[in-house]
XYZ file of C-alpha atoms in Angstrom:
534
model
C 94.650 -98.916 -120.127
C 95.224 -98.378 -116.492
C 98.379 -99.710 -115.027
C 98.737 -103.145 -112.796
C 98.787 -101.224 -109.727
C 96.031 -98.748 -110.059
C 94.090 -102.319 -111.246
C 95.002 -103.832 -108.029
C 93.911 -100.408 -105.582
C 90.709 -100.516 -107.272
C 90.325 -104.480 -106.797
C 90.953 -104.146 -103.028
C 88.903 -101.325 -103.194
C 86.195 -103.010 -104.389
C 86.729 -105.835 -101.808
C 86.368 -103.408 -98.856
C 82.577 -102.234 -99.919
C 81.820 -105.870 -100.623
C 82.293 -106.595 -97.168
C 81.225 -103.176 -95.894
C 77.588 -102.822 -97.649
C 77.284 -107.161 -98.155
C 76.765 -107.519 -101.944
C 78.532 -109.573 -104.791
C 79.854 -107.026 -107.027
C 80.781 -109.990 -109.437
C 76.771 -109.494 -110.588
C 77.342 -105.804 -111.721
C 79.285 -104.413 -114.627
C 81.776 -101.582 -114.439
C 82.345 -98.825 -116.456
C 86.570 -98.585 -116.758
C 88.179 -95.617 -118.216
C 91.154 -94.787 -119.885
C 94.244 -93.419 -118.316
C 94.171 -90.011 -119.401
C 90.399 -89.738 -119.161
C 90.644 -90.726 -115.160
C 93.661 -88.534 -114.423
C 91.787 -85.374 -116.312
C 88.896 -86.258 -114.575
C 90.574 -86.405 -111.199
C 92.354 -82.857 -112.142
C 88.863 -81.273 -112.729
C 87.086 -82.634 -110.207
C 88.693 -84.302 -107.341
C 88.171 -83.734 -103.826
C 91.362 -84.880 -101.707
C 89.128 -84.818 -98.694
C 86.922 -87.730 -97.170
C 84.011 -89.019 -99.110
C 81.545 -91.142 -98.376
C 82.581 -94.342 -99.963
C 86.475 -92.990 -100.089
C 88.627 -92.051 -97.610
C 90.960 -89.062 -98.095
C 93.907 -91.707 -97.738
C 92.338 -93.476 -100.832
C 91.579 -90.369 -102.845
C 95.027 -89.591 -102.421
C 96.573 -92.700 -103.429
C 94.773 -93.388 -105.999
C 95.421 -89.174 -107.647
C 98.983 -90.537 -107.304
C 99.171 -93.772 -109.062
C 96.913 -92.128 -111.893
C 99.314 -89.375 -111.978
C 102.522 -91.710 -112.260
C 101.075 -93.689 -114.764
C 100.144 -90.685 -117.405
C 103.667 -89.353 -116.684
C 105.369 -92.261 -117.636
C 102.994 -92.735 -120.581
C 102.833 -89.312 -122.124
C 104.680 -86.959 -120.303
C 103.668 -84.384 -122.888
C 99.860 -84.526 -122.045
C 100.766 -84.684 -118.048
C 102.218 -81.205 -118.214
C 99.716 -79.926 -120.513
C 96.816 -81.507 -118.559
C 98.084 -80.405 -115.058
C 98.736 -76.667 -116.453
C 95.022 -76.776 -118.113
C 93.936 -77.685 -114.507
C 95.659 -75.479 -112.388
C 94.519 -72.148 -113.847
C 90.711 -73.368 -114.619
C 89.521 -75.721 -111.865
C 87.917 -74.998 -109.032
C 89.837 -77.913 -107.283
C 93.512 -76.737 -106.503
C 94.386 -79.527 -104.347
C 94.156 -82.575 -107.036
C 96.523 -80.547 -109.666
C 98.935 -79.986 -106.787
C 98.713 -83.297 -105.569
C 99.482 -84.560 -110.126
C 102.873 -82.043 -109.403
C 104.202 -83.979 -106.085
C 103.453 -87.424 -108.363
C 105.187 -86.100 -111.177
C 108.379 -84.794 -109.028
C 108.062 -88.083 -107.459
C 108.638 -89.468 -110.449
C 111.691 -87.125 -111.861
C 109.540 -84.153 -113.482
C 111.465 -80.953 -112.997
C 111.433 -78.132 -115.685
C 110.285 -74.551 -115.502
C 107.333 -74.744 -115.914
C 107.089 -76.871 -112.767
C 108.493 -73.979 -110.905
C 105.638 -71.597 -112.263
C 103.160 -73.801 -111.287
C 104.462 -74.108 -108.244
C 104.594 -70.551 -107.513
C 101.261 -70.349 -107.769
C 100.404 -71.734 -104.619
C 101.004 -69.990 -100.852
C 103.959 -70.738 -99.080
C 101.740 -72.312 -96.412
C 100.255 -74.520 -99.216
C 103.885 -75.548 -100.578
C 104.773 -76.398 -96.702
C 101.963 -78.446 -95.887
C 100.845 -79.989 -99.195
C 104.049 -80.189 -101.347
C 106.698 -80.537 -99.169
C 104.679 -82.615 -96.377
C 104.144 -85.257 -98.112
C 107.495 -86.238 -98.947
C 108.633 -86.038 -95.752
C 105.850 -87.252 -94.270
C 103.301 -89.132 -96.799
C 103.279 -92.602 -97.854
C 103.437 -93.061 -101.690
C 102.336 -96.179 -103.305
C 105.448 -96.829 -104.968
C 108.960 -95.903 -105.072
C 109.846 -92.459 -104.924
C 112.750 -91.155 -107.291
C 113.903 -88.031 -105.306
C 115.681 -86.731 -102.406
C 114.196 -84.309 -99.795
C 117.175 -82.433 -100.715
C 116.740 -82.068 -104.448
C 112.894 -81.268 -102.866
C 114.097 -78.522 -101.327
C 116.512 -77.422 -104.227
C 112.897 -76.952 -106.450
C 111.390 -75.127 -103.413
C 114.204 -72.689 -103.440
C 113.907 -71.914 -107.622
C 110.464 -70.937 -106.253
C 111.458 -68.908 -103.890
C 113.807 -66.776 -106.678
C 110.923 -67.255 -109.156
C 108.288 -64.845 -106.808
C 111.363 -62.459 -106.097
C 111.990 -62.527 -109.909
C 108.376 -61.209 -109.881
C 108.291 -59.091 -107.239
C 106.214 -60.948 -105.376
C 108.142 -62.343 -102.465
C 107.940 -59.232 -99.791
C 104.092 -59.242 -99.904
C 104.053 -63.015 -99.249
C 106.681 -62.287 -96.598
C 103.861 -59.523 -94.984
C 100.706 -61.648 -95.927
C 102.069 -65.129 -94.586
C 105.383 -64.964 -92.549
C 105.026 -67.673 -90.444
C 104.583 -70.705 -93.253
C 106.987 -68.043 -95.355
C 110.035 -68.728 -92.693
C 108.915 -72.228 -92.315
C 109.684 -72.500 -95.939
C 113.020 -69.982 -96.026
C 114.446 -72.612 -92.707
C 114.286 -75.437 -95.598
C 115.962 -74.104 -98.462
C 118.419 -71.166 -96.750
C 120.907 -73.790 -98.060
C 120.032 -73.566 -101.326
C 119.450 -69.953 -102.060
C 120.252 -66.124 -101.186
C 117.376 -65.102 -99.835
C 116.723 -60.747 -99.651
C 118.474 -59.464 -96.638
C 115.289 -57.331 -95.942
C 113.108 -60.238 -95.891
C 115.673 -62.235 -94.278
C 115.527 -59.200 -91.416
C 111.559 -59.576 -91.372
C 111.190 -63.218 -90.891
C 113.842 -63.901 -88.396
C 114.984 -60.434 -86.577
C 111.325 -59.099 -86.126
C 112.700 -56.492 -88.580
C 114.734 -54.351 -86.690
C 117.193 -53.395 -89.568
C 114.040 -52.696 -92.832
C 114.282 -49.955 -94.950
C 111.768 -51.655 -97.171
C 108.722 -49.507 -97.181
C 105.926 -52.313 -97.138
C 107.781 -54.067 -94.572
C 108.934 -51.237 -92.118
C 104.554 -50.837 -91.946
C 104.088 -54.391 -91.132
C 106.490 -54.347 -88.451
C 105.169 -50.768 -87.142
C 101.282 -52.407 -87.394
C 102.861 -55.423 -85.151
C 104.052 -52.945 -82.413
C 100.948 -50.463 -82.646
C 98.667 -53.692 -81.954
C 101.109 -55.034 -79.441
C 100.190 -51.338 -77.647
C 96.497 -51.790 -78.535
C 97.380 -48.787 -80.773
C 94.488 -49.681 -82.948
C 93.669 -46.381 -84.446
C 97.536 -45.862 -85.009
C 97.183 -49.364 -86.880
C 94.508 -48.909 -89.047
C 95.872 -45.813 -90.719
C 99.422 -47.797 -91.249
C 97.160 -50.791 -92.671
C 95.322 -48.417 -95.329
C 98.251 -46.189 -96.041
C 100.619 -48.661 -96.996
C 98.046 -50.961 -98.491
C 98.705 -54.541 -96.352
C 96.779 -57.010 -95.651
C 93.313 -56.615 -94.821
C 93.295 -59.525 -92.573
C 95.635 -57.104 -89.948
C 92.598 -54.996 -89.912
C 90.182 -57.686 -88.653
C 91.596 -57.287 -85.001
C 90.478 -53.538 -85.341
C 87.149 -52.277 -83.723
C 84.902 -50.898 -86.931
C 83.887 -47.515 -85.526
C 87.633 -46.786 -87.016
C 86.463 -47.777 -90.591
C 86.521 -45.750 -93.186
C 86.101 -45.932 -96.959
C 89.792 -46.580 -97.257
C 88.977 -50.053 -95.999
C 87.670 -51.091 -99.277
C 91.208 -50.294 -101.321
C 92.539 -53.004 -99.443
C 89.988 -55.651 -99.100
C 89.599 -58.724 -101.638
C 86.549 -59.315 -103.983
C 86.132 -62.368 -100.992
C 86.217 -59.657 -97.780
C 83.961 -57.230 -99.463
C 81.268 -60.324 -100.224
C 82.006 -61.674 -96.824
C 82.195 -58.397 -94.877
C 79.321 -56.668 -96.803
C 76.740 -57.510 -94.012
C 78.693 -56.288 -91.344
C 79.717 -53.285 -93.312
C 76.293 -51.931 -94.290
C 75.332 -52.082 -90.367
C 78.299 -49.549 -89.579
C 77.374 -47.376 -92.918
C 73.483 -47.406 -91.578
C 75.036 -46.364 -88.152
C 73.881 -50.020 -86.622
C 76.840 -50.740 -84.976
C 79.085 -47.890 -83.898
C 78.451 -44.641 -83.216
C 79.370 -41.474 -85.960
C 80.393 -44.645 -88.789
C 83.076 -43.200 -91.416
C 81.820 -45.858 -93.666
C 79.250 -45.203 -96.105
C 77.139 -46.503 -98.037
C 78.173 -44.718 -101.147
C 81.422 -46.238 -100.528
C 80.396 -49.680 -100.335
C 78.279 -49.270 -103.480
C 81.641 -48.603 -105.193
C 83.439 -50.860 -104.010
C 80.872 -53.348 -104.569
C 80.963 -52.391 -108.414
C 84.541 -52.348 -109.083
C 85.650 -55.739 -106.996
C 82.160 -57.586 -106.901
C 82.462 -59.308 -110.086
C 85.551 -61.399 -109.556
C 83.494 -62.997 -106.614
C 81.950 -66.918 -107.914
C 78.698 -66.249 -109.391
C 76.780 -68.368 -106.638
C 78.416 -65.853 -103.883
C 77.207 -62.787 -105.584
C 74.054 -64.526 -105.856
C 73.810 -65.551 -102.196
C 75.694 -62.232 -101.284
C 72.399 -60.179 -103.354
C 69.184 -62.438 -101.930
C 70.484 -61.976 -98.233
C 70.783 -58.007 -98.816
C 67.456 -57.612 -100.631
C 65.729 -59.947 -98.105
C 67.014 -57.462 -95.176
C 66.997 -54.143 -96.611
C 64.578 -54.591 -100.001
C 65.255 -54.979 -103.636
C 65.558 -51.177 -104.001
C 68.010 -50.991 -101.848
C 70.937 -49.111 -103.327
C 74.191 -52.024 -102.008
C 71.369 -54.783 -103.268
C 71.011 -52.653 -106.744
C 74.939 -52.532 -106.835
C 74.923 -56.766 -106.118
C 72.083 -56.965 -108.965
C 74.586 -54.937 -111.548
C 77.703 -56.981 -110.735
C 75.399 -59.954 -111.477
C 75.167 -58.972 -115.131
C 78.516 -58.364 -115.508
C 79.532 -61.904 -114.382
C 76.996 -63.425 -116.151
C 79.165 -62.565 -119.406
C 82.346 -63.279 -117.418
C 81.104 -66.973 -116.680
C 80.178 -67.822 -120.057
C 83.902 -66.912 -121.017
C 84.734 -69.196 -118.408
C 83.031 -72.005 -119.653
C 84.122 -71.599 -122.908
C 88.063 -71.623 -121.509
C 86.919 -75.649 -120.442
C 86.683 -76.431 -124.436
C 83.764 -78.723 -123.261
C 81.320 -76.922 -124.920
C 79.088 -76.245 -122.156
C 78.731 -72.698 -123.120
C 76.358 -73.802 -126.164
C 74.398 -75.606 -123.398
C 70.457 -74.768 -124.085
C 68.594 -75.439 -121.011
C 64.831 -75.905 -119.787
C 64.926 -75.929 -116.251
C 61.846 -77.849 -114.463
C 61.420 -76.804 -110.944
C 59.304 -78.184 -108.099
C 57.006 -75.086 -106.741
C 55.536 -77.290 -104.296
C 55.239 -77.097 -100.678
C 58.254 -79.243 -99.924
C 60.085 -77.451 -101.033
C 59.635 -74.612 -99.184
C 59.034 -72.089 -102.148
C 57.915 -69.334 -99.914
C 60.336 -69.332 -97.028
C 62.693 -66.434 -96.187
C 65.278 -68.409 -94.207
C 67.707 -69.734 -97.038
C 68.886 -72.141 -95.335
C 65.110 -73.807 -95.317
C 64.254 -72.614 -98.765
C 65.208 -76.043 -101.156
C 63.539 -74.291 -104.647
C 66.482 -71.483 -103.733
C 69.029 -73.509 -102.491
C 68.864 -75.064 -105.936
C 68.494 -72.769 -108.059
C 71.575 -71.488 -106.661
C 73.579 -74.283 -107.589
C 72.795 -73.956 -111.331
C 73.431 -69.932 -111.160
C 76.847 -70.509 -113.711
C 74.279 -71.965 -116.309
C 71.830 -69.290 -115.664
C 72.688 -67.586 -118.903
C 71.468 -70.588 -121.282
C 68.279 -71.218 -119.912
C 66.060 -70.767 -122.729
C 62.819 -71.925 -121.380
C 61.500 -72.255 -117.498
C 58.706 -74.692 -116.628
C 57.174 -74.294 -113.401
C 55.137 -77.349 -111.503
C 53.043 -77.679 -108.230
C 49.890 -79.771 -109.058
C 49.967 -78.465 -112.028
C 52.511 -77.257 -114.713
C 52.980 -74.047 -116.572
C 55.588 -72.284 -118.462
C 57.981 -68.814 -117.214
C 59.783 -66.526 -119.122
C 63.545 -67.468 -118.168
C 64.379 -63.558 -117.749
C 63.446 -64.752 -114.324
C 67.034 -65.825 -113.805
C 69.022 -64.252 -116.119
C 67.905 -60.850 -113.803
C 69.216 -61.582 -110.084
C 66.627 -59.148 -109.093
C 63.486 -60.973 -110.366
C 64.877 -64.433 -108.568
C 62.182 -62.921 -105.332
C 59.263 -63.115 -108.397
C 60.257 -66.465 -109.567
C 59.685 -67.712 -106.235
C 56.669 -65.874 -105.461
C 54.901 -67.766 -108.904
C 55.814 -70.903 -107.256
C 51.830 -72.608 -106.397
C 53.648 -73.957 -102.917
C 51.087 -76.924 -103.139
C 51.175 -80.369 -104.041
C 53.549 -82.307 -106.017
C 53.274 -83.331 -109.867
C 56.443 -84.070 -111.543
C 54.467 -85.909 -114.563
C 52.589 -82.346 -114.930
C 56.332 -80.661 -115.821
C 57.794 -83.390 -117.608
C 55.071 -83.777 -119.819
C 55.110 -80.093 -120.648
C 59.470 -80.013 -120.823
C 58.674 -82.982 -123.216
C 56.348 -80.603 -125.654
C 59.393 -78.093 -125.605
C 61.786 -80.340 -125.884
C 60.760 -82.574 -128.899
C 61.766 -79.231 -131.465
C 65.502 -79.958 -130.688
C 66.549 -76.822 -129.560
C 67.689 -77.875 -126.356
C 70.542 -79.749 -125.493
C 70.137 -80.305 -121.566
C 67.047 -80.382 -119.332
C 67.262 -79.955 -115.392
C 64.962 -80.877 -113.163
C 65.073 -79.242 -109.588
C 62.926 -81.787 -106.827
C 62.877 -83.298 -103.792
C 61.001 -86.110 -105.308
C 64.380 -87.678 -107.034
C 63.320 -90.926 -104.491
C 60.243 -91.745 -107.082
C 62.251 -91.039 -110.196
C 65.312 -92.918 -109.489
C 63.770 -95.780 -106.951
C 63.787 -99.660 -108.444
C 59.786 -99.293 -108.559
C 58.369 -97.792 -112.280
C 56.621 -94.345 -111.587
C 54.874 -92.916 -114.894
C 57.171 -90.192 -114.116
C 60.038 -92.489 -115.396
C 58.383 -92.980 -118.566
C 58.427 -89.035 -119.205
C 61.664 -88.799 -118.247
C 62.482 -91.106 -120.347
C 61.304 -89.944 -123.463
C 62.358 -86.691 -122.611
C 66.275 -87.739 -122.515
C 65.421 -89.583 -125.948
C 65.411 -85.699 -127.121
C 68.224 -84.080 -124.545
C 70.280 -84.736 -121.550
C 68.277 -84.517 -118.199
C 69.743 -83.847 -114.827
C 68.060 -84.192 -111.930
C 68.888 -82.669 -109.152
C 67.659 -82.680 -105.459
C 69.196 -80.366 -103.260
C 68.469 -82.392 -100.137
C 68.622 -86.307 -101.044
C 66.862 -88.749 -98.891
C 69.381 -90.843 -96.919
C 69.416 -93.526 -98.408
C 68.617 -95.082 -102.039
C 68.717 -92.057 -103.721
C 71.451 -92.562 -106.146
C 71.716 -95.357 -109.086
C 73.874 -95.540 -111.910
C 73.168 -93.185 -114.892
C 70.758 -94.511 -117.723
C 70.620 -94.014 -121.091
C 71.096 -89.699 -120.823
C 69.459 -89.668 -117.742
C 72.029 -88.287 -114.753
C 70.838 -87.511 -111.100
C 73.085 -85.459 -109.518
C 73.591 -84.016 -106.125
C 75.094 -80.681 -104.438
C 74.058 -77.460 -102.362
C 76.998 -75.665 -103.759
C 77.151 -74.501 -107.656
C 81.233 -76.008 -107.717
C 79.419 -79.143 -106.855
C 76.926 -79.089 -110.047
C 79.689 -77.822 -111.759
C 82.016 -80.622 -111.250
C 79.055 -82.901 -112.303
C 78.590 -81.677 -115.029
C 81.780 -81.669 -116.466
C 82.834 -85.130 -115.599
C 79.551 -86.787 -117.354
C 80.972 -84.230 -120.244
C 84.065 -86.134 -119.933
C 82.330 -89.469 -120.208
C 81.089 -88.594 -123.873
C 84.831 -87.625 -125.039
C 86.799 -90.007 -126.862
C 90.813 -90.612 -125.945
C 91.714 -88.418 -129.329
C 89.064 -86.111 -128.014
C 90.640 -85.303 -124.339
C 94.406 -85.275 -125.987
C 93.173 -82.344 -128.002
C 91.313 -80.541 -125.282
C 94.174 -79.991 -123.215
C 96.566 -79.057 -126.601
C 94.213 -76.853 -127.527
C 93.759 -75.278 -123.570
C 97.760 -74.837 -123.368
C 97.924 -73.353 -127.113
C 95.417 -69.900 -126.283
């Protein structure tokens, strides 16, 4: 059970919305986890920003108490748990945010300082450190800002240990001598990086170094073609290239940017290969295919996605840097069922019927995909795409599509071009999801509208009844990628969930927490055993 004080945050929290949205919440019942199952859940899924009914104060306080509590309790699942976390979700903050409850609380072993290392020095400044000096914790803390800085310094020797510490020092020197100014106390830091940080590296021998301090004074001359070739040479940073006009691109560029620059960039890029920006472009598009191919796939699925439908949509689906976009697709496709299978939640078995809304509302037809809603969520469900099994298509009427249609990035343009872009039926495709669903091959059903007001409203559409007896057969999500304002949300029934999100980390995190709700205690205590044990 939770602890006294986690009992009394979420009474007062509770108090606060009474008198903020005026109702008696002694008439409802609540649905009270255990320990573990709310600190794993916060691991996985929380946000430590502001929410609407939570305010990043609360979110913050309440990750802490939960974290204290399953420390004290079972200090053997906290570590496991937190490790799990750290190297699968898609939420770094709330594992971080576990490790400053836990050294709060006395934790210190190794494997806190190789967790630790995994984060940026500007993260371990701001986040880690910060909030001891800083933050308010909702009980009493067991440990000095000095023995703080003592762990902050076995990080230091852990990324010089492997070899990582002069690339941090090129990459983020600024929150890197922050952090050396803490713990030069407490450890010998290298007399080359030392040099770097705090003598604008007069004395460095250190190749990598001596080019970030000759970049620095070719930029300071607006020596920018004098830069660029010590940027590519040496292989820094690509971010010390963004300052650089492109006309002085070249294919080099791509050895040093991330999966992340070459999705962001690839726009921009393709102009100066097509000669749309600068005159006599060394970039080409040859180049960019290749780079495409060999960094692409460690980009999120829903990037490569967005990355591919903006390329096609300006240059055409034959398009040769589209083509390359459509290829990494596949490969990730394999990659991301891997990836749900490292969660042990068994959402790689998942066999899904999606039901989408083709009517006009939703904008089926639109090029802008900012307006398009069918797209925007479709999108969100791209790390499932690979077990749909069946796709059921509805306007004023209903009718059944192959689900190659999204396990192919390139047909996603057909898929929306079958959509009727008429009226709106949702008994039409629950009723034919229902014929499907009733052999018991699938395990999930997700409906896609805009029309989640009917289904989930207090008055009884006939649509409820469908969906109804479809979730008598298989879990049904619905999602709408654009809620109404208001009323759109009530509390799941039966193995019916509405969810919400116009990101696929969003959908993902929903899913996975109404996994969590179906796990026993015995359950969750040998998902993380088994996570830590591969």
């Amino acid at each position: 059970m939770v602890s006294d004080d986690v009992r009394r945050f979420v009474e007062e929290f509770l108090r606060r919305r009474e008198r903020a949205e005026g109702f008696d919440a002694s008439r409802h019942s609540y649905y009270v986890p255990s320990v573990r199952r709310l600190f794993l859940q916060f691991l996985l899924t929380g946000h430590v920003v502001d929410l609407f009914y939570m305010s990043k104060e609360d979110v913050v306080t309440l990750g802490l108490l939960v974290s204290r509590d399953v420390y004290r309790i079972d200090p053997g699942f906290y570590v496991h748990a937190v490790k799990y976390a750290r190297y699968i979700s898609l939420k770094k903050d709330a594992p971080l945010l576990a490790l400053v409850s836990g050294v709060a609380c006395g934790y210190d072993s190794e494997d806190l300082v190789r967790l630790l290392s995994t984060y940026t020095p500007r993260i371990l400044v701001e986040r880690f450190y910060n909030m001891f000096r800083y933050g308010t914790f909702p009980y009493r803390v067991e440990i000095s800002r000095r023995r703080v800085r003592k762990l902050l310094a076995r990080v230091i020797e852990e990324w010089e240990r492997e070899g990582k510490l002069r690339w941090l020092a090129v990459k983020y020197p600024r929150s890197l001598r922050t952090l050396v100014r803490l713990v030069m106390d407490y450890v010998k830091i290298d007399s080359e990086v030392y040099d770097f940080l705090f003598y604008k590296g007069r004395n460095v021998t250190d190749p990598l170094l001596k080019a970030r301090v000759m970049v620095r004074e070719a930029l300071r001359r607006r020596e920018h073609g004098r830069a660029y070739e010590l940027i590519v040479e040496h292989g820094l940073p690509f971010s010390l290239a963004r300052p650089i006009s492109y006309s002085l691109f070249d294919d080099r560029i791509f050895n040093i940017m991330s999966p992340y620059d070459i999705a962001m960039f690839c726009e921009a890029l393709y102009r100066v290969a097509r000669g749309e920006r600068c005159m006599n472009p060394r970039v080409t598009v040859d180049g960019l295919v290749r780079a495409v191919e060999r960094k692409g796939v460690k980009v999120p699925q829903w990037y490569i996605a967005r990355t591919y439908i903006y390329t096609a949509l300006r240059h055409g689906v034959d398009d040769p840097v589209a083509q390359a976009w459509a290829r990494v697709w596949s490969m990730k496709m394999v990659q991301t069922a891997e990836e749900l299978e490292r969660l042990g939640l068994g959402l790689e078995r998942a066999s899904i019927i999606l039901v989408l809304d083709g009517s006009a509302s939703m904008s089926p037809r639109k090029r802008d995909l900012s307006r398009n809603i069918l797209m925007q969520g479709l999108l969100c469900w791209v790390p499932f795409f690979r077990n749909v099994k069946n796709i059921v298509m509805f306007s004023g009427d209903a009718f059944y599509l192959e689900p190659d249609y999204v396990h192919r990035i390139d047909r996603i343009f057909d898929l929306l071009e079958r959509a009727p872009n008429d009226g709106t039926c949702v008994e039409c495709g629950l009723e034919l999801a229902l014929e499907e669903v009733k052999s018991g091959e699938y395990s999930h059903t997700v409906l896609i509208t805009d029309e989640q007001a009917n289904i989930i409203s207090d008055v009884e559409y006939s649509e409820d009844h469908i969906a109804s007896r479809v979730a008598e057969y298989c879990k049904l999500y619905i999602h709408n990628p654009q809620p109404y304002p208001a009323h759109v949300v009530r509390p799941r029934k039966n193995k019916i969930v509405p969810v919400y999100g116009r990101q696929a980390e969003d959908i993902l995190v929903s899913v996975i927490l109404d996994r969590l709700y179906e796990l026993g205690e015995e359950e969750i205590i040998r998902l993380v055993e088994k996570a830590n044990s591969v």
